[in-house]
Coordinates of C-alpha atoms in Angstrom, one line a residue:
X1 CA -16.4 -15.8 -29.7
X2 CA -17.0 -19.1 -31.7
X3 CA -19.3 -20.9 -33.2
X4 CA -20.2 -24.3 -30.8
X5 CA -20.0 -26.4 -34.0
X6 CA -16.1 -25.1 -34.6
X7 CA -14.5 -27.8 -36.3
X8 CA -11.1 -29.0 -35.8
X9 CA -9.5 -30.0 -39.2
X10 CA -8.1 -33.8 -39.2
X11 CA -4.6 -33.1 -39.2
X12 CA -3.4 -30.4 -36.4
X13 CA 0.3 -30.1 -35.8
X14 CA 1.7 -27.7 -33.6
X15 CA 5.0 -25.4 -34.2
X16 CA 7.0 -27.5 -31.9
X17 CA 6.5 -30.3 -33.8
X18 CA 7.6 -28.9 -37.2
X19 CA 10.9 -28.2 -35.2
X20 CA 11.6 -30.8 -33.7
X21 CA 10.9 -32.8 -37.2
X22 CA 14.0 -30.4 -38.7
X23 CA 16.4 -30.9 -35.7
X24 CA 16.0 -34.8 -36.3
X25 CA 14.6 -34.9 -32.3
X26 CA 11.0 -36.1 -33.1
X27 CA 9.8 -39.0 -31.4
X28 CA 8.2 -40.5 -27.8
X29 CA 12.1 -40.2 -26.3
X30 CA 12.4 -36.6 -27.3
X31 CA 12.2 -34.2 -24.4
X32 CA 11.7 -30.9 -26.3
X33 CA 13.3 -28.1 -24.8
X34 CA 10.7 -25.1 -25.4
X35 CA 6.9 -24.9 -25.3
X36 CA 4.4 -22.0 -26.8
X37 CA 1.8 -20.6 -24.7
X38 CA -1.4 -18.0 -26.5
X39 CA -2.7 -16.4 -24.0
X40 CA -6.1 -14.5 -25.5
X41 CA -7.1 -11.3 -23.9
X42 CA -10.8 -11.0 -23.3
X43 CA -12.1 -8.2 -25.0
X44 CA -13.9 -5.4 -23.0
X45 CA -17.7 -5.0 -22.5
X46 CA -17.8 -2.1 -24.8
X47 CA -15.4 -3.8 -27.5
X48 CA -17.8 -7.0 -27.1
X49 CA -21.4 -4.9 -28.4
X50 CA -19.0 -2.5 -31.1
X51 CA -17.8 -6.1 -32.4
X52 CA -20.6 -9.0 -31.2
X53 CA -18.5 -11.3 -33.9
X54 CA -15.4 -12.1 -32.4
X55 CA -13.8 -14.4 -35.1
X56 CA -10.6 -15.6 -32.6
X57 CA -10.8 -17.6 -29.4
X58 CA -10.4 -20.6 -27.5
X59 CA -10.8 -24.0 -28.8
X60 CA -9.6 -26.4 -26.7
X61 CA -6.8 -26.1 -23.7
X62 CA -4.6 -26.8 -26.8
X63 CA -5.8 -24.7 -29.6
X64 CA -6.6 -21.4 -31.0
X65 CA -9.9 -21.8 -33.6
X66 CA -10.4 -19.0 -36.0
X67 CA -14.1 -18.8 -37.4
X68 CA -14.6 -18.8 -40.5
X69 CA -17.6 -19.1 -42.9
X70 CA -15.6 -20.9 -45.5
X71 CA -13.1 -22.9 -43.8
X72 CA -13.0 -23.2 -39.9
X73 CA -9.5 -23.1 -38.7
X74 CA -7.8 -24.7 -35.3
X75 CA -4.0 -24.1 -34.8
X76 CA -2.2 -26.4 -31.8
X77 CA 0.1 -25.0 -29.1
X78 CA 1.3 -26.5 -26.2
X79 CA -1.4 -24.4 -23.9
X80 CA -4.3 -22.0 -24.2
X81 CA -5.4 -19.9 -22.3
X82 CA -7.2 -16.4 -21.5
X83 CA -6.3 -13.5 -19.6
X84 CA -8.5 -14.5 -16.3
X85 CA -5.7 -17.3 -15.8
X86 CA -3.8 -16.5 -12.4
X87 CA -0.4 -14.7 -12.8
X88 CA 1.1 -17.4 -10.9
X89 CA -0.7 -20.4 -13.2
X90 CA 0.6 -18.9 -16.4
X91 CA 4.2 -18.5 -14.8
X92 CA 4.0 -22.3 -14.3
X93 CA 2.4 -23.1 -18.0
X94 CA 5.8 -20.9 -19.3
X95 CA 7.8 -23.2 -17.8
X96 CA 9.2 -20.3 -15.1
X97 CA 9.5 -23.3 -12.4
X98 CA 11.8 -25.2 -14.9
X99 CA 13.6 -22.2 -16.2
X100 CA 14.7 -21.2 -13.0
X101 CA 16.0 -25.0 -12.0
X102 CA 17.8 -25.1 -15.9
X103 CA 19.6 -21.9 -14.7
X104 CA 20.2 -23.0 -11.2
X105 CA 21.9 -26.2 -13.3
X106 CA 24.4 -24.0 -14.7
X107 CA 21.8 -23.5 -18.0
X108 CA 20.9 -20.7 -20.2
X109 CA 16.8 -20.0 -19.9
X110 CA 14.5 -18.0 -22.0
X111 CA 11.1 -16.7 -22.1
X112 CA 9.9 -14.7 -24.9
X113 CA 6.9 -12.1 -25.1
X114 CA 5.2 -11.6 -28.4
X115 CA 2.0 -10.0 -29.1
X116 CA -0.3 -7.0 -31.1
X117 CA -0.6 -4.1 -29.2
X118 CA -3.3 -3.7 -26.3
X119 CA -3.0 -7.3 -25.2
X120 CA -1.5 -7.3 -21.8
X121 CA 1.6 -8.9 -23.1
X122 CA 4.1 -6.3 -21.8
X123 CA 1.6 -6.0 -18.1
X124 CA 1.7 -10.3 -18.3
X125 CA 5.6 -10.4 -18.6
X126 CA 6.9 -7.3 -16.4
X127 CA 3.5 -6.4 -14.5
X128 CA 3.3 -6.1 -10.6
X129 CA 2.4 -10.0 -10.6
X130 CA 4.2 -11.0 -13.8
X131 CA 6.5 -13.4 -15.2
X132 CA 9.5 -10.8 -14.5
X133 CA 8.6 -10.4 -10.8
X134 CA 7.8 -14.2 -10.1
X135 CA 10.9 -15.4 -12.2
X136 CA 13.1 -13.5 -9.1
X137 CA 11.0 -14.3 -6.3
X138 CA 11.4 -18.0 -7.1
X139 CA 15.2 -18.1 -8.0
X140 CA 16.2 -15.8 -5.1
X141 CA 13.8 -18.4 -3.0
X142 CA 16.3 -21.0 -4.2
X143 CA 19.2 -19.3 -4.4
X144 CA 20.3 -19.3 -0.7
X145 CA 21.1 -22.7 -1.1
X146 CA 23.6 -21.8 -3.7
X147 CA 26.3 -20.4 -1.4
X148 CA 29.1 -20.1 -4.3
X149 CA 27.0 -17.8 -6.7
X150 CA 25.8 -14.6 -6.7
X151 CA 22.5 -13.1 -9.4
X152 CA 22.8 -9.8 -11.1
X153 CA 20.0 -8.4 -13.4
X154 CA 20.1 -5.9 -16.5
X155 CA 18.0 -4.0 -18.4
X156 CA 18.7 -3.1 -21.8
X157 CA 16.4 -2.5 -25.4
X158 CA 16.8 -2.9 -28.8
X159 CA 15.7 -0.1 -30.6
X160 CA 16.1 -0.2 -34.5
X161 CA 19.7 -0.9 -34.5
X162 CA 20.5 1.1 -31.2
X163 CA 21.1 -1.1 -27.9
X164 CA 20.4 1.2 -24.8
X165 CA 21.4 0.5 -21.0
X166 CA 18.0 1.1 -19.2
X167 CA 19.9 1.8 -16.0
X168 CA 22.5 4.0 -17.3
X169 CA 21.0 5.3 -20.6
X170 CA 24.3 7.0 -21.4
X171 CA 26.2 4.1 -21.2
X172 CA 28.5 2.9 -24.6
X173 CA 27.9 -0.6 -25.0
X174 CA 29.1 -2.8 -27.5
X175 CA 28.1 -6.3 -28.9
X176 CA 31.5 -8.8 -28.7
X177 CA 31.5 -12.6 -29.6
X178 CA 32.9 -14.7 -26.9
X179 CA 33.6 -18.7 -26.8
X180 CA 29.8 -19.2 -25.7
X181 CA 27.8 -17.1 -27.3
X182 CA 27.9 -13.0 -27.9
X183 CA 28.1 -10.5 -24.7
X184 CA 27.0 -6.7 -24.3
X185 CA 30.0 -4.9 -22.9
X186 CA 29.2 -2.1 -20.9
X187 CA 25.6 -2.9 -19.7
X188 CA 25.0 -2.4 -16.0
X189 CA 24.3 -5.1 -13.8
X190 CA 23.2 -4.9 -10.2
X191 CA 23.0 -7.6 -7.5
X192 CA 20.0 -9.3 -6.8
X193 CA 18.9 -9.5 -3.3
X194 CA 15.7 -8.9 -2.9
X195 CA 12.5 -9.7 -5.0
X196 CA 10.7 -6.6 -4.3
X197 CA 14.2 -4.0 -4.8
X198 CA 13.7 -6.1 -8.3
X199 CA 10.4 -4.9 -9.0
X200 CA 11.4 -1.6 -8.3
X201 CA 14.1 -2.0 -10.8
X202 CA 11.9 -3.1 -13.6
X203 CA 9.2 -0.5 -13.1
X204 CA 12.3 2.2 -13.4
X205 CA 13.7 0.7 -16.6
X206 CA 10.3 0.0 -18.0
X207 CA 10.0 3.8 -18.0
X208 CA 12.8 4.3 -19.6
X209 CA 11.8 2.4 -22.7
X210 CA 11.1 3.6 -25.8
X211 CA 7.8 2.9 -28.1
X212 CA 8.4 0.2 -30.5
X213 CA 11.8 -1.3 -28.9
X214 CA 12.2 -4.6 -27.6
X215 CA 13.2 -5.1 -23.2
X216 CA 15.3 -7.7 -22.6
X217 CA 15.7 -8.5 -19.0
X218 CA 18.9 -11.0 -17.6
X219 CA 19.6 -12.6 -15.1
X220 CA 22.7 -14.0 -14.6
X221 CA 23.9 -16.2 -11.9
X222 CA 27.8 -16.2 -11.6
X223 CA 29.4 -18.8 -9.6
X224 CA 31.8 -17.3 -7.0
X225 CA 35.4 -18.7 -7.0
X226 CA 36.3 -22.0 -5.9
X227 CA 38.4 -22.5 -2.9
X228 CA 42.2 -22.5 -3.6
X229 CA 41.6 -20.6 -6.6
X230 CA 40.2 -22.8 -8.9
X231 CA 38.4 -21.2 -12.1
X232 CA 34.5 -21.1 -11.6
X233 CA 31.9 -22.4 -14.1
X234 CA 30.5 -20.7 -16.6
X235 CA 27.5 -17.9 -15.7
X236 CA 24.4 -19.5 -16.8
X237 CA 22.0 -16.7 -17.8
X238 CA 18.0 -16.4 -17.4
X239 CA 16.2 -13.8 -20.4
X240 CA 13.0 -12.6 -20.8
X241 CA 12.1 -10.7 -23.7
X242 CA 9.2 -8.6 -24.5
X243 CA 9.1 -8.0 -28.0
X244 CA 8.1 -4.8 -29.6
X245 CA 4.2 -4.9 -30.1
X246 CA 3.2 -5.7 -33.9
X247 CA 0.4 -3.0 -34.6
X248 CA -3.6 -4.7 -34.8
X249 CA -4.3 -5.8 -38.2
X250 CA -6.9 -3.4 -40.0
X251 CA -10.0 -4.9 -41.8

């Protein structure tokens, strides 16, 4: 909870900014290609009287403000938000609508989960109503007017230094560098037809994880063969990632 006379210091630059600044892409013409979305958990009723000064919280639809007694603090994001924002509003605010169109394109698409523990991230991201869920519902929505391509989905975490199939846990998989990019041999990968068989699938591998690893969802749409033979584009790939939970910072 803040303080209504928060102040907002003069200068308040968000992290897109700085990078865009380094890739040389700053300016009104630049069309950046990522944006960062806090999303603030609302803290419990009981949570609320053990802890009536709640130092972090909303302060603007634009900014996280940090109270402070010395020196008030605002940092900028693209969008702010807390957790009583509709599933289906934050899936827009991520950019799902444009991910799935970049991938539909023939382009690669990420979202990324990052978050303490006990903040919703991993129920926001891979949840009945989450960003995993509405991510297929929309692209398999779309997809039937693809007739040359064809979505698979994977499941895999990063444990330490381990990589584990989610779907096959005893499953050797292997990292290789390809012309594109790097590629996980081995991982299973099983057609995507309908959105709720992919819910399903989630809630399966999500069992299957292990404490402190990261999930790494993809979807990859692979163009069919061309008539006559002709060699098909390139797969374009859709990720979501929910990182492994940092632990709450202690006073």
């Amino acid at each position: 909870r803040l303080a209504p006379g928060l102040a907002r210091p003069r200068a308040v630059r968000s992290t897109r900014c700085v990078v865009e600044e380094a890739r040389g892409t700053s300016g009104p013409m630049a069309s950046p290609p990522w944006s960062s979305v806090c999303r603030l958990r609302r803290p419990s009723a009981g949570l609320e009287e053990a802890h009536p000064a709640i130092v972090v919280g909303l302060d603007g639809p634009g900014a996280i403000g940090v109270q402070s007694l010395l020196r008030p603090r605002s940092f900028a994001v693209d969008h702010a938000v807390d957790s009583t924002l509709p599933p289906e509003q934050l899936f827009e605010l991520l950019g799902g609508g444009e991910a799935v169109a970049a991938v539909l394109r023939g382009e690669d698409a990420l979202i990324v989960g990052y978050g303490q523990t006990g903040t919703g991230k991993t129920q926001a991201m891979l949840g009945e109503r989450g960003i995993a869920s509405l991510l297929c519902e929309r692209l398999l929505g779309q997809l039937v007017m693809v007739t040359r391509a064809v979505a698979t989905i994977s499941f895999c975490e990063l444990h330490g230094e381990r990589l584990r199939d989610l779907l096959a846990p005893d499953a050797q998989l292997a990292v290789i560098e390809v012309a594109d990019g790097i590629r996980v041999e081995g991982l299973t990968r099983l057609a995507c037809r309908e959105a709720a068989l992919v819910r399903k699938l989630v809630l399966a591998a999500q069992a299957r994880r292990q404490l402190g690893s990261h999930f790494i969802v993809t979807i990859q749409l692979e163009p069919r063969p061309a008539a006559g033979g002709a060699a098909a584009s390139r797969a374009a790939r859709l990720l979501l990632m929910d990182l492994a939970s940092s632990p709450p910072s202690r006073p």
